[in-house]
Short mmCIF file of C-alpha atoms (C1' of nucleotides) in Angstrom, two decimals:
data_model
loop_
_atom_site.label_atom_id
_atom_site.label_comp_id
_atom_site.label_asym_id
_atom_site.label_seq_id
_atom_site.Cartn_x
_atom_site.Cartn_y
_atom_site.Cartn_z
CA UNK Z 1434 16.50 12.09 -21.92
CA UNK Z 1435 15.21 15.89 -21.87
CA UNK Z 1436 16.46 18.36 -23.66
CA UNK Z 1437 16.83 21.90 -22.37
CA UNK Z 1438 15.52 24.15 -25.35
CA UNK Z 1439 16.90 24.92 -28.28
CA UNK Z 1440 16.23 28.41 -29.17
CA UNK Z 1441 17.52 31.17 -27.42
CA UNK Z 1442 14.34 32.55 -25.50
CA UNK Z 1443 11.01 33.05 -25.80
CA UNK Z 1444 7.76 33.72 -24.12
CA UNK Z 1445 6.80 30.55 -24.32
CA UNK Z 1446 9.11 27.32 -24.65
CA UNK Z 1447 8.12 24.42 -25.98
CA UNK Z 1448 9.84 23.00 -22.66
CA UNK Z 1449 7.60 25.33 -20.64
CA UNK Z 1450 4.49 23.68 -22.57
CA UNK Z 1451 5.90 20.30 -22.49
CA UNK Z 1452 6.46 20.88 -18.29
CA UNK Z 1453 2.92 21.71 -18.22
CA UNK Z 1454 1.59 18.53 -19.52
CA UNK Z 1455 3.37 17.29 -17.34
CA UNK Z 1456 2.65 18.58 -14.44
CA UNK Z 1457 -1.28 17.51 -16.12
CA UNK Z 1458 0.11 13.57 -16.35
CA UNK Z 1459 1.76 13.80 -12.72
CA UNK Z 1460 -1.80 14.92 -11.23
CA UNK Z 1461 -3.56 12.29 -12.80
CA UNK Z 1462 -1.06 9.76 -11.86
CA UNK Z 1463 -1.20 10.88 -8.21
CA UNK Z 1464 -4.68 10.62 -7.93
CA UNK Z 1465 -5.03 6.89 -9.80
CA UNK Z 1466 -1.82 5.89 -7.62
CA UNK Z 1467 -3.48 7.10 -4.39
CA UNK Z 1468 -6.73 5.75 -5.47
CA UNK Z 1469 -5.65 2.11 -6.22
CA UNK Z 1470 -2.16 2.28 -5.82
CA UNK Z 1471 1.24 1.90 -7.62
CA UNK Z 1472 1.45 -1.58 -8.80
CA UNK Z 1473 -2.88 -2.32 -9.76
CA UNK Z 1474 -2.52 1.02 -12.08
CA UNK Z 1475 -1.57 0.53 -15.64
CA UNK Z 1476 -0.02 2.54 -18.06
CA UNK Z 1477 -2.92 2.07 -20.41
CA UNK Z 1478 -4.96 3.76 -17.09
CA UNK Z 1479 -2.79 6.76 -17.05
CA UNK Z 1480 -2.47 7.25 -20.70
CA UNK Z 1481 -6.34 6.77 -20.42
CA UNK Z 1482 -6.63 9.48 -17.74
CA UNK Z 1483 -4.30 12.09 -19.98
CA UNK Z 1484 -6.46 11.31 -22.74
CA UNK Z 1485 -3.80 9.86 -25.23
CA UNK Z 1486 -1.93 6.61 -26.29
CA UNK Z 1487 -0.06 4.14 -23.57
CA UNK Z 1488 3.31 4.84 -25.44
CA UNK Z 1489 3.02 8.61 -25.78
CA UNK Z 1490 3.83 8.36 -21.45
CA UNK Z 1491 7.45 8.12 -22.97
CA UNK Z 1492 7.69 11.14 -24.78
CA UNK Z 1493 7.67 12.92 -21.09
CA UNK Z 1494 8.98 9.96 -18.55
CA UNK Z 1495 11.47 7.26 -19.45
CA UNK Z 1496 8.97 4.28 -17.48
CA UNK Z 1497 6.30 4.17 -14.82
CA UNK Z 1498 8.92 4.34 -12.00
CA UNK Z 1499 9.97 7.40 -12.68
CA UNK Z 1500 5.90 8.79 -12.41
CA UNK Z 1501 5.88 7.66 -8.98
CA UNK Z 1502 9.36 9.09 -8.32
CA UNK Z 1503 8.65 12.59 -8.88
CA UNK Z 1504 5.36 12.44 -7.19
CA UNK Z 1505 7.00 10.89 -4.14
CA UNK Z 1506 9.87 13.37 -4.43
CA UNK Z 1507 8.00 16.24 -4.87
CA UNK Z 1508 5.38 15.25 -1.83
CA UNK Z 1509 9.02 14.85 0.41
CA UNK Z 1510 9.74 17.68 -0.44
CA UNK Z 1511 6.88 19.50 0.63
CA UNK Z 1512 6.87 18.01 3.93
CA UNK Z 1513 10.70 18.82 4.43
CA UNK Z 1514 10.84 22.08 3.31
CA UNK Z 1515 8.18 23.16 5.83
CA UNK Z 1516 10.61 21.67 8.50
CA UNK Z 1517 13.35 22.97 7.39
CA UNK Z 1518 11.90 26.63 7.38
CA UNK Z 1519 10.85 25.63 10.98
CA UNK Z 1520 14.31 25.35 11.99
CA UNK Z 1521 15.68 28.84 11.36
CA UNK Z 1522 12.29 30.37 13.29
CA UNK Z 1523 13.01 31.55 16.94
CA UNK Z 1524 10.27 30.13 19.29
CA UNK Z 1525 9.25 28.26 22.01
CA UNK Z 1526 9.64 24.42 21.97
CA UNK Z 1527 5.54 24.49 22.36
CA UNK Z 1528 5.16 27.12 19.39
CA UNK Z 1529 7.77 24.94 17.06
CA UNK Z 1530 5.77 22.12 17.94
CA UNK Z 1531 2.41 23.42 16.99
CA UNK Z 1532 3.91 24.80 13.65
CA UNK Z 1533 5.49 21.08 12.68
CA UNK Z 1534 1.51 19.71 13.31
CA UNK Z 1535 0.14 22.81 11.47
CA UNK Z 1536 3.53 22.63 8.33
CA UNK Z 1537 2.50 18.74 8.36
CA UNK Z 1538 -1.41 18.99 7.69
CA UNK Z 1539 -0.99 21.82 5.87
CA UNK Z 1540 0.76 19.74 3.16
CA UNK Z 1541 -1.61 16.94 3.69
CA UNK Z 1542 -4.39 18.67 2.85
CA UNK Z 1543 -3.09 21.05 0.12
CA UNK Z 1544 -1.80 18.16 -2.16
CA UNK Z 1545 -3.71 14.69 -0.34
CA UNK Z 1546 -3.39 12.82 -3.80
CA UNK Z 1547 0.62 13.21 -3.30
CA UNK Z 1548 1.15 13.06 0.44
CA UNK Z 1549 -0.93 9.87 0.07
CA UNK Z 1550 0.99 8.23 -2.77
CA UNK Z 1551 4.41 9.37 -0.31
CA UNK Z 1552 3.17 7.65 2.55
CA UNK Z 1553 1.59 4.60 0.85
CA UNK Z 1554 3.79 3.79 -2.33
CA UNK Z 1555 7.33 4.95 -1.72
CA UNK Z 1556 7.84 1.44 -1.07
CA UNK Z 1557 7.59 0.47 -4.55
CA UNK Z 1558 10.46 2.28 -6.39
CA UNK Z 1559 13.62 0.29 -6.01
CA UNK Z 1560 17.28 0.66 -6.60
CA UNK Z 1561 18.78 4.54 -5.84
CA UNK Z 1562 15.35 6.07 -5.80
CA UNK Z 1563 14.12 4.26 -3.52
CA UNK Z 1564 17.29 4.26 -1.28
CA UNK Z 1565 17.22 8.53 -1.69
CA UNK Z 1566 13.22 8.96 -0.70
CA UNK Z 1567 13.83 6.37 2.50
CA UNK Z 1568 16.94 8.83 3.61
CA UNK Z 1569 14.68 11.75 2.82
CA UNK Z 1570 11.87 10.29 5.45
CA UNK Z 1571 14.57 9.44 7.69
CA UNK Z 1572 15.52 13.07 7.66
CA UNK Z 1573 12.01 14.72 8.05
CA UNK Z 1574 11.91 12.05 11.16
CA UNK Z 1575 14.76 13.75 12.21
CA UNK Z 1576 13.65 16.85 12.27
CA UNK Z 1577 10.52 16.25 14.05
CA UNK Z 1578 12.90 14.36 16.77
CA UNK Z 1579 15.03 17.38 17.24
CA UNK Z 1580 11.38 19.61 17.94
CA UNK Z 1581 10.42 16.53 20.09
CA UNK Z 1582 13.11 16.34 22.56
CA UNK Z 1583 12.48 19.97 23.82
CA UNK Z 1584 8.78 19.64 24.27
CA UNK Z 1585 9.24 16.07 25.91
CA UNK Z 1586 12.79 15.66 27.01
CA UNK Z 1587 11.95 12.49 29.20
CA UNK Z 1588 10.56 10.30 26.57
CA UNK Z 1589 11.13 11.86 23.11
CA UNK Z 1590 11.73 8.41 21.32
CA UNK Z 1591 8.01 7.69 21.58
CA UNK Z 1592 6.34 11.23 21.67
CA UNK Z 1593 8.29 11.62 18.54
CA UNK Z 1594 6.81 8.40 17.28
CA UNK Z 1595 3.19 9.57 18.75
CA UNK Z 1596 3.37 12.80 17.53
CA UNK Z 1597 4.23 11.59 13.78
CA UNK Z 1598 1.79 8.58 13.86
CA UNK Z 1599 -0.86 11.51 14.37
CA UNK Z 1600 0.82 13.46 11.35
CA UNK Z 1601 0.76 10.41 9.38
CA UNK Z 1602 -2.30 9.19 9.94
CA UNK Z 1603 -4.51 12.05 8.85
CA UNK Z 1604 -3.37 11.20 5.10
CA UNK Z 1605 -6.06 7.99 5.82
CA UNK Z 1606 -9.01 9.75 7.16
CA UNK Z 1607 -8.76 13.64 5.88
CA UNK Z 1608 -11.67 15.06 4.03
CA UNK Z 1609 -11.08 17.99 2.11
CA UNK Z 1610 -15.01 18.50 2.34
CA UNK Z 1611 -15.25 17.39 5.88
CA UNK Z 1612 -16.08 19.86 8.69
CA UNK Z 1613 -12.38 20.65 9.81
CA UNK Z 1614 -10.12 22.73 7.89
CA UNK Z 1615 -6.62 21.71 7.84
CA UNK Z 1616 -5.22 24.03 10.69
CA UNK Z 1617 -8.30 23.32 12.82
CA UNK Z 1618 -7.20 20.00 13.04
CA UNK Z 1619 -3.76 20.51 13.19
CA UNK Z 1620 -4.19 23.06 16.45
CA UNK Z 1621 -6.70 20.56 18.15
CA UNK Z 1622 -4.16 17.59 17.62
CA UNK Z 1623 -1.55 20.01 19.42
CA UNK Z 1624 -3.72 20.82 22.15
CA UNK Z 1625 -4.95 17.06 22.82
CA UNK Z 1626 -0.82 16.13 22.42
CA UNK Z 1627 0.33 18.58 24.71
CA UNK Z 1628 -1.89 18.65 27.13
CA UNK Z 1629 -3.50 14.88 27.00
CA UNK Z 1630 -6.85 13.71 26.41
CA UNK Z 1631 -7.93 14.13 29.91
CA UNK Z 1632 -7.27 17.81 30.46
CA UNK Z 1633 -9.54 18.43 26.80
CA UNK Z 1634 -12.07 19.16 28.77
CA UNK Z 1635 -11.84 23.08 29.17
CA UNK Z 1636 -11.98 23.14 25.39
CA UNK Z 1637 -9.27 25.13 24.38
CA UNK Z 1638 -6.31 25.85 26.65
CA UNK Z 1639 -3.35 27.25 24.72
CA UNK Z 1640 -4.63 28.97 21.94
CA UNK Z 1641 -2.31 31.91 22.57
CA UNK Z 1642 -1.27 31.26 18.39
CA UNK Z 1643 0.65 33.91 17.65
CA UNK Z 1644 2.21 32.97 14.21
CA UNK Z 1645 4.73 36.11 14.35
CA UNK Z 1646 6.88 35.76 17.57
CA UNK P 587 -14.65 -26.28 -3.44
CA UNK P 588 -13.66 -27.21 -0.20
CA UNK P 589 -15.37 -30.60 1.14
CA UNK P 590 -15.77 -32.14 4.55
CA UNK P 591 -13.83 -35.09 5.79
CA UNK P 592 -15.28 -38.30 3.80
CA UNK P 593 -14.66 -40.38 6.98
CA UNK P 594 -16.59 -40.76 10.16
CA UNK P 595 -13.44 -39.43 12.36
CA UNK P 596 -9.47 -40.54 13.19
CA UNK P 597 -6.44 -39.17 14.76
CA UNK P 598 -5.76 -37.00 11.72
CA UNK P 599 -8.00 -36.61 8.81
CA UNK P 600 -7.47 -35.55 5.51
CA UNK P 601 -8.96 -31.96 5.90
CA UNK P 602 -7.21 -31.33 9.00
CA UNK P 603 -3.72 -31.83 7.52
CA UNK P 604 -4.68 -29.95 4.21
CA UNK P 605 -5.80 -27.22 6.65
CA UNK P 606 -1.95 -27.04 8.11
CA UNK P 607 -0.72 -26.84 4.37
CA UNK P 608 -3.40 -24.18 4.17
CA UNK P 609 -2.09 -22.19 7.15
CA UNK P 610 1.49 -22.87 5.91
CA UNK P 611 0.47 -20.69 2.75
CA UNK P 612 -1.16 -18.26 4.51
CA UNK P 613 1.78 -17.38 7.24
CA UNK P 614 3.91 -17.26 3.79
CA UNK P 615 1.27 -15.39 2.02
CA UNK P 616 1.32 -12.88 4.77
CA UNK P 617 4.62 -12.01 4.90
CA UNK P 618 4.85 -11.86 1.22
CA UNK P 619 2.14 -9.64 0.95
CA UNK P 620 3.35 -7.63 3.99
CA UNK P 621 6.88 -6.95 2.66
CA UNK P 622 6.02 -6.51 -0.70
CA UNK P 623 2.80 -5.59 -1.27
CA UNK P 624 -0.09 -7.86 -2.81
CA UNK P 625 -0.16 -6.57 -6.25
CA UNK P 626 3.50 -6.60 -6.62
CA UNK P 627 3.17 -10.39 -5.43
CA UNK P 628 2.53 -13.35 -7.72
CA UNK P 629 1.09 -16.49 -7.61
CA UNK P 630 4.34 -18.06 -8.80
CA UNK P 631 6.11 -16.23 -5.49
CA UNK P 632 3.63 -17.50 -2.92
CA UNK P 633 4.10 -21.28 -4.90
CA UNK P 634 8.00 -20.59 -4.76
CA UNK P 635 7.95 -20.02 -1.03
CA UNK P 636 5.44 -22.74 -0.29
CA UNK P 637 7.61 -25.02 -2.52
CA UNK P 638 5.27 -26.12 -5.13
CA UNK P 639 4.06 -25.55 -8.68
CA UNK P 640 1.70 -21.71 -9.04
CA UNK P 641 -1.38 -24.51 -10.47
CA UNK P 642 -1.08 -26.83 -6.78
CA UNK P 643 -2.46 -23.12 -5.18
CA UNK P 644 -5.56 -23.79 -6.39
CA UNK P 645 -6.12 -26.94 -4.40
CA UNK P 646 -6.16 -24.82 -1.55
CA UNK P 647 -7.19 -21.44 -2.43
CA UNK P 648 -9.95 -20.90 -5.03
CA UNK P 649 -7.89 -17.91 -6.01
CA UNK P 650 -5.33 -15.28 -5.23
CA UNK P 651 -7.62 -12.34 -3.92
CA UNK P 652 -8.78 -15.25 -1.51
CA UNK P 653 -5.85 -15.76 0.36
CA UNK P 654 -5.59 -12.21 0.69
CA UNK P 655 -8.96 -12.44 2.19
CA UNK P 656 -8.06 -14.99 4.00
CA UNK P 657 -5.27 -13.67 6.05
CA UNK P 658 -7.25 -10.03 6.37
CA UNK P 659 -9.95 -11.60 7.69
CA UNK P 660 -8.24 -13.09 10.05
CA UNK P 661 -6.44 -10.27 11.77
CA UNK P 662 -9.22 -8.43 11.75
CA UNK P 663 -11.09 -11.19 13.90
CA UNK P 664 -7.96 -10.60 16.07
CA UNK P 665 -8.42 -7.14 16.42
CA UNK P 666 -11.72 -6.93 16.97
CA UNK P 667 -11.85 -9.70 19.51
CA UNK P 668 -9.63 -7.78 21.32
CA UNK P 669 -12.41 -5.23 21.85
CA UNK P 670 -15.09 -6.91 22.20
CA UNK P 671 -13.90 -8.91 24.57
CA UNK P 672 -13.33 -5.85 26.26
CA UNK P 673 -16.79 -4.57 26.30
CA UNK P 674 -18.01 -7.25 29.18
CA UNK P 675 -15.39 -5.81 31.20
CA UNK P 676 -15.79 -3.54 34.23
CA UNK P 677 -13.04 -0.89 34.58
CA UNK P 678 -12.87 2.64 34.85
CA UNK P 679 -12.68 4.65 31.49
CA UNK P 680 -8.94 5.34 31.58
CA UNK P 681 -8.36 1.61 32.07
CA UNK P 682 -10.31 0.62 29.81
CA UNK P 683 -8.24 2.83 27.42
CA UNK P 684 -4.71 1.37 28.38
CA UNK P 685 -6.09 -2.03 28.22
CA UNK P 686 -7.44 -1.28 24.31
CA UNK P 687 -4.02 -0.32 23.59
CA UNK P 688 -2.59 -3.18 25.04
CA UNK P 689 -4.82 -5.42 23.04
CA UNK P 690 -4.77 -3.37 19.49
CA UNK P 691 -0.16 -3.38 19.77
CA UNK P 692 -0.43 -6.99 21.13
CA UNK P 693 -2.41 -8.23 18.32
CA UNK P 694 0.52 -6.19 16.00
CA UNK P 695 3.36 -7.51 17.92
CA UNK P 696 2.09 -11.29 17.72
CA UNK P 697 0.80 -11.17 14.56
CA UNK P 698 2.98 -8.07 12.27
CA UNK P 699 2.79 -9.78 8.76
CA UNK P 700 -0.92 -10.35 9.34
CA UNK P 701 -1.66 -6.78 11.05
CA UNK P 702 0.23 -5.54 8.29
CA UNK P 703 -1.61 -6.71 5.46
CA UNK P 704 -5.25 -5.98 7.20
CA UNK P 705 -4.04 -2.22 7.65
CA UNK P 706 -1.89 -1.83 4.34
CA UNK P 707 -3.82 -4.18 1.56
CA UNK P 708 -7.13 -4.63 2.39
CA UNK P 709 -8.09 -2.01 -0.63
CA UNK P 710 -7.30 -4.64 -3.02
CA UNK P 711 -10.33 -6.74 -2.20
CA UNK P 712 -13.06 -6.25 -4.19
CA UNK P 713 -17.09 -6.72 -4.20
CA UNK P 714 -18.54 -8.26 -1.15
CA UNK P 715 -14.87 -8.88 0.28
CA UNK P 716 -14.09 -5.42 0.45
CA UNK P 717 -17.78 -4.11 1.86
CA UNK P 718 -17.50 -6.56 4.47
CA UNK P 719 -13.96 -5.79 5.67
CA UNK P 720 -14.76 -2.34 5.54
CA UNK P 721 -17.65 -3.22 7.96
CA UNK P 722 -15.61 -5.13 10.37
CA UNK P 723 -12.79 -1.70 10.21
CA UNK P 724 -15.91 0.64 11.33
CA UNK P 725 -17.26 -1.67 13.91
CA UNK P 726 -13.86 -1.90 15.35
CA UNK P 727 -13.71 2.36 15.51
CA UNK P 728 -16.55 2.31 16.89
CA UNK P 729 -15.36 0.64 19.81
CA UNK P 730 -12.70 2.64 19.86
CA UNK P 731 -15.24 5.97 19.83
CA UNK P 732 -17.15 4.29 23.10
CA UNK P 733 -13.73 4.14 25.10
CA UNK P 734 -13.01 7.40 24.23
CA UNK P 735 -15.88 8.65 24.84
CA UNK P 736 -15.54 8.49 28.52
CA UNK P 737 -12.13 9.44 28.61
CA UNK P 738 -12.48 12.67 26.48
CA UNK P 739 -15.70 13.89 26.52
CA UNK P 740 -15.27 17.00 24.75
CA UNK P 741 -13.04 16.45 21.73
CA UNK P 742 -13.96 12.62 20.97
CA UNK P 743 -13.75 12.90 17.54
CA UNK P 744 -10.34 13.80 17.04
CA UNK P 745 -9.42 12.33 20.22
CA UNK P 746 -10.46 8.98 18.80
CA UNK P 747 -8.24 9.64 15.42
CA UNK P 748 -5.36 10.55 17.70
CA UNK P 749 -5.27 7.21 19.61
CA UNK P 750 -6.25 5.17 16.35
CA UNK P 751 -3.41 7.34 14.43
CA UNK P 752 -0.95 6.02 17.19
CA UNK P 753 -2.03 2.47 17.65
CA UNK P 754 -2.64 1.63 14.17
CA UNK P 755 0.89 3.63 12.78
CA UNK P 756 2.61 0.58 15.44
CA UNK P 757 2.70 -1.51 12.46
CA UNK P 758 4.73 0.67 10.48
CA UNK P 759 7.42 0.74 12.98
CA UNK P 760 7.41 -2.19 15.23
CA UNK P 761 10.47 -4.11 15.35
CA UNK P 762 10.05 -7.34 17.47
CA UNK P 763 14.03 -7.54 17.76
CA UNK P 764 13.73 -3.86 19.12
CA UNK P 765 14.72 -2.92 22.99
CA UNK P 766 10.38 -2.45 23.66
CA UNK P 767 8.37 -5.04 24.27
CA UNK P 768 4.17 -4.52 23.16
CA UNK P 769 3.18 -3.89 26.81
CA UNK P 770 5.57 -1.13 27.04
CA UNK P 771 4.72 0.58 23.97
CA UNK P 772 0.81 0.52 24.66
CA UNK P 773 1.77 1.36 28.11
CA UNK P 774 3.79 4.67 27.51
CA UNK P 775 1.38 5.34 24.63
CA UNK P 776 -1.30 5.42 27.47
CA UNK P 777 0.38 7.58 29.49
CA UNK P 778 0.97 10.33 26.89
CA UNK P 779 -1.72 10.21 25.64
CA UNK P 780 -3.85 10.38 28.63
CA UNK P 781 -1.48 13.17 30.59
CA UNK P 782 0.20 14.96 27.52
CA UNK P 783 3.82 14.83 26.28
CA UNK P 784 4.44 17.99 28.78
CA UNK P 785 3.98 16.03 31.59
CA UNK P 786 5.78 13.01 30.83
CA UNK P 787 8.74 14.81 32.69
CA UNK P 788 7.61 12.78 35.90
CA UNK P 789 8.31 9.32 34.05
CA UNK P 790 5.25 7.80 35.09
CA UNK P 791 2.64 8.67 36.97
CA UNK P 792 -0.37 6.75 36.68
CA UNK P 793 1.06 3.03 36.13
CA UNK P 794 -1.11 1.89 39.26
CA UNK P 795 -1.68 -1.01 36.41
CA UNK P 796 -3.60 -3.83 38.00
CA UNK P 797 -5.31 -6.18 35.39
CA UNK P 798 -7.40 -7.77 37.54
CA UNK P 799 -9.88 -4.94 39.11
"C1'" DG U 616 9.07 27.40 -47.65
"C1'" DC U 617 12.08 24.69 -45.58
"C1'" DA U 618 14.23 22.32 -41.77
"C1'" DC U 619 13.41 21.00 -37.32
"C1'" DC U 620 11.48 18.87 -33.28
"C1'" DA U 621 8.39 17.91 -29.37
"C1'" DA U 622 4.34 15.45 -29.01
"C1'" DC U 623 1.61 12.16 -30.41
"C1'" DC U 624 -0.44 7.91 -32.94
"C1'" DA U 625 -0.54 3.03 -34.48
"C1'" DA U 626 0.98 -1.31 -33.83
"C1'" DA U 627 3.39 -4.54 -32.02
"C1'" DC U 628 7.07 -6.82 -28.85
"C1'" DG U 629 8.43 -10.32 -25.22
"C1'" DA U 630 7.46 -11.08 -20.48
"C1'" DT U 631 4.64 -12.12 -16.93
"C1'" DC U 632 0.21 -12.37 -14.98
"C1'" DG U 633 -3.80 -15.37 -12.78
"C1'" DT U 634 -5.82 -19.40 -13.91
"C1'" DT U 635 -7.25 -23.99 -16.14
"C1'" DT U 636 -6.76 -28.61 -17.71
"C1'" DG U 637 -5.29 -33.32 -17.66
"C1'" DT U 638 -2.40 -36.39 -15.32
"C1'" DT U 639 0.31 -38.51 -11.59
"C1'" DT U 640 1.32 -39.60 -6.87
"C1'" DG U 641 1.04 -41.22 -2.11
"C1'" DG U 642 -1.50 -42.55 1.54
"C1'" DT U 643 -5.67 -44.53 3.51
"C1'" DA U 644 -10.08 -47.28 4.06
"C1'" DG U 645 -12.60 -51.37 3.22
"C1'" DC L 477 -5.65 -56.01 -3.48
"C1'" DT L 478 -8.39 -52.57 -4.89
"C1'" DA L 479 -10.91 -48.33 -5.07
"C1'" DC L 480 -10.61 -43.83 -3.85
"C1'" DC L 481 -9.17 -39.05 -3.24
"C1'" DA L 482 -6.58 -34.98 -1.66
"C1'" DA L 483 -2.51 -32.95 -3.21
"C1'" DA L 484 0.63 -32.06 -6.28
"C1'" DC L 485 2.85 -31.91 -11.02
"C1'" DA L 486 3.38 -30.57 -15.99
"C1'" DA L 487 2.01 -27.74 -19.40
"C1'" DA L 488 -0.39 -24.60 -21.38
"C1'" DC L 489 -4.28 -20.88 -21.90
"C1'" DG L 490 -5.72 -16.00 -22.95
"C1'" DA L 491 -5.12 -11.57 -20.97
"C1'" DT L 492 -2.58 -7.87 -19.65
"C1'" DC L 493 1.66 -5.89 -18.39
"C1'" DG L 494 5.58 -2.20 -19.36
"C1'" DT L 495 7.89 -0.89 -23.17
"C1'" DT L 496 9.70 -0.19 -28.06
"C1'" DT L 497 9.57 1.02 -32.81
"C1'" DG L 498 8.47 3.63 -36.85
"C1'" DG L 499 5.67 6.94 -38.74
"C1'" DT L 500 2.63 11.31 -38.44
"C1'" DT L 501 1.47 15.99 -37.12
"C1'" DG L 502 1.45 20.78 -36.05
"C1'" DG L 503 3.74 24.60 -34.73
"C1'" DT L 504 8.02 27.49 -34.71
"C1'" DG L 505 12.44 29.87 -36.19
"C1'" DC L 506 15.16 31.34 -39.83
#
DNA sequence: GCACCAACCAAACGATCGTTTGTTTGGTAG
DNA sequence: CTACCAAACAAACGATCGTTTGGTTGGTGC
């Protein structure tokens, strides 16, 4: 259990240090869990990774599960706060739509190690954790459903599904050294969404992007 | 070690019914590995669901990253002959496109544990297991890249990761109790995809599907 | 300078892992 | 009947797993 601290104040807590290693062990943790995944990384790997003993992990987590769930949670997070923000915005259907692709990417590609591990390993936590991240997925879905139906009122079960599966996917194949930057890719996937992959060929056709309405 | 049949031939040799056993394994294997994930997945569960001792395994399999290999191999031989198959063809571009989604969802709707496991845990094979599945995954993008090619000239790059992104996320989703059936979801796929989710208002426009040309 | 405590080390725990070894069984061929 | 062999059992192997326990340390507040 943690322990809120015990003095009265200070400049710096030893709760704020404490946070701050682990924040350190969470990083590492994403990246090994992303790299080989939940279940074929060890304890002794991460403890490895921090640079001290397997059993000192339990002076900051109570067991390995719990790693993965704040890494998951915090990655949900991430994805559903940028949705949620979307929602009180006043635009077009079109302009909500390419702010979703651009909120999505943009969390892909400013923490990859945890969007990967929240894509990949969610499935591994069990019990109440894993019952609050699937509700949490179910409710960015949602979200991205309710942007949907305006921009494709005819067939919004599957855009929605086509539209995410695009999201998704770039967690797989995104390069943080590649060529495209995050909202490059994000605008192009709007553009080749919206418009299809026929009418690409003018190049760009929409790129009106005004993000203040 | 695997040997040959020691006969010279009848109605049902040795190896062929040890290869049935063998396929039994796999199909439980897969959907083991599928649901649950391979490291989380023991020899003792696959010998549990087969209904025999962990040890009898190795009669079959010389070892558990084997009948991973196994079953990835084989759906990526599915996959892939899909495509291939689809080179000899002659069909306009676009056709060629909705008939490479048909192949890449029916090969997930007849075959979900398997497509599962090729997309989801093919990372845990290691040395010359891994390098050559990882050969067979770019091969099989590349023949994605050639259809696109002639479909969106301009923007193939990311055109090809946004029909990859929604034909390979199928297996995530894919219910085969659910109210669409494999040729409809490659089908509607196709069509937004090709005209954009704006113009899906019409229902459908270009189903002037004939598979014959 | 004394009490306190988060953070860590050192060492081990029982459980489970993939795998091996020696033996038994059931069916088939000659 | 006998020899043979794939397939399975029964039992254990060493390794590694997540985790626990008891002691050490270094800094901080009073």
């Amino acid at each position: 259990m943690r322990r809120e601290t015990t003095t009265a104040g200070g400049v710096k807590t030893p709760t704020a240090v404490g946070a701050a290693r682990k924040d350190q062990i969470l990083q590492i943790a994403a990246e090994l869990f992303s790299r080989r995944g939940y279940h074929a990384t060890s304890m002794r790997d991460l403890a490895e990774g921090a640079g001290l003993l397997p059993g000192s992990l339990y002076a900051h987590f109570t067991g390995k599960e719990e790693i993965l769930y704040q890494i998951v949670l915090d990655a949900a997070r991430q994805f559903l706060g940028g949705m949620e923000a979307l929602r009180a915005q006043r635009a077009s259907p079109e302009e909500k739509f390419r702010r979703a692709m651009r909120a999505h990417v943009a969390v892909v590609a400013h923490d990859l190690e945890g969007a990967r591990v929240f894509l990949h390993e969610w499935k591994a936590l069990g019990g109440s954790r894993l019952t609050e991240i699937r509700d949490l997925r179910r409710r960015y879905e949602e979200l991205w459903d309710e942007i949907i139906r305006h921009v494709a009122p005819s067939d919004s079960k599957l855009a929605r599904l086509l539209a995410l599966s695009a999201a998704n996917w770039t967690y797989v194949w995104y390069d943080p050294n590649g060529p495209l930057g995050p909202e490059e890719i994000a605008d192009r996937f709007s553009d080749l969404l919206l418009d299809g992959l026929r009418t690409s060929v003018k190049g760009k056709v929409s790129v009106e992007r005004r993000v203040r309405s």
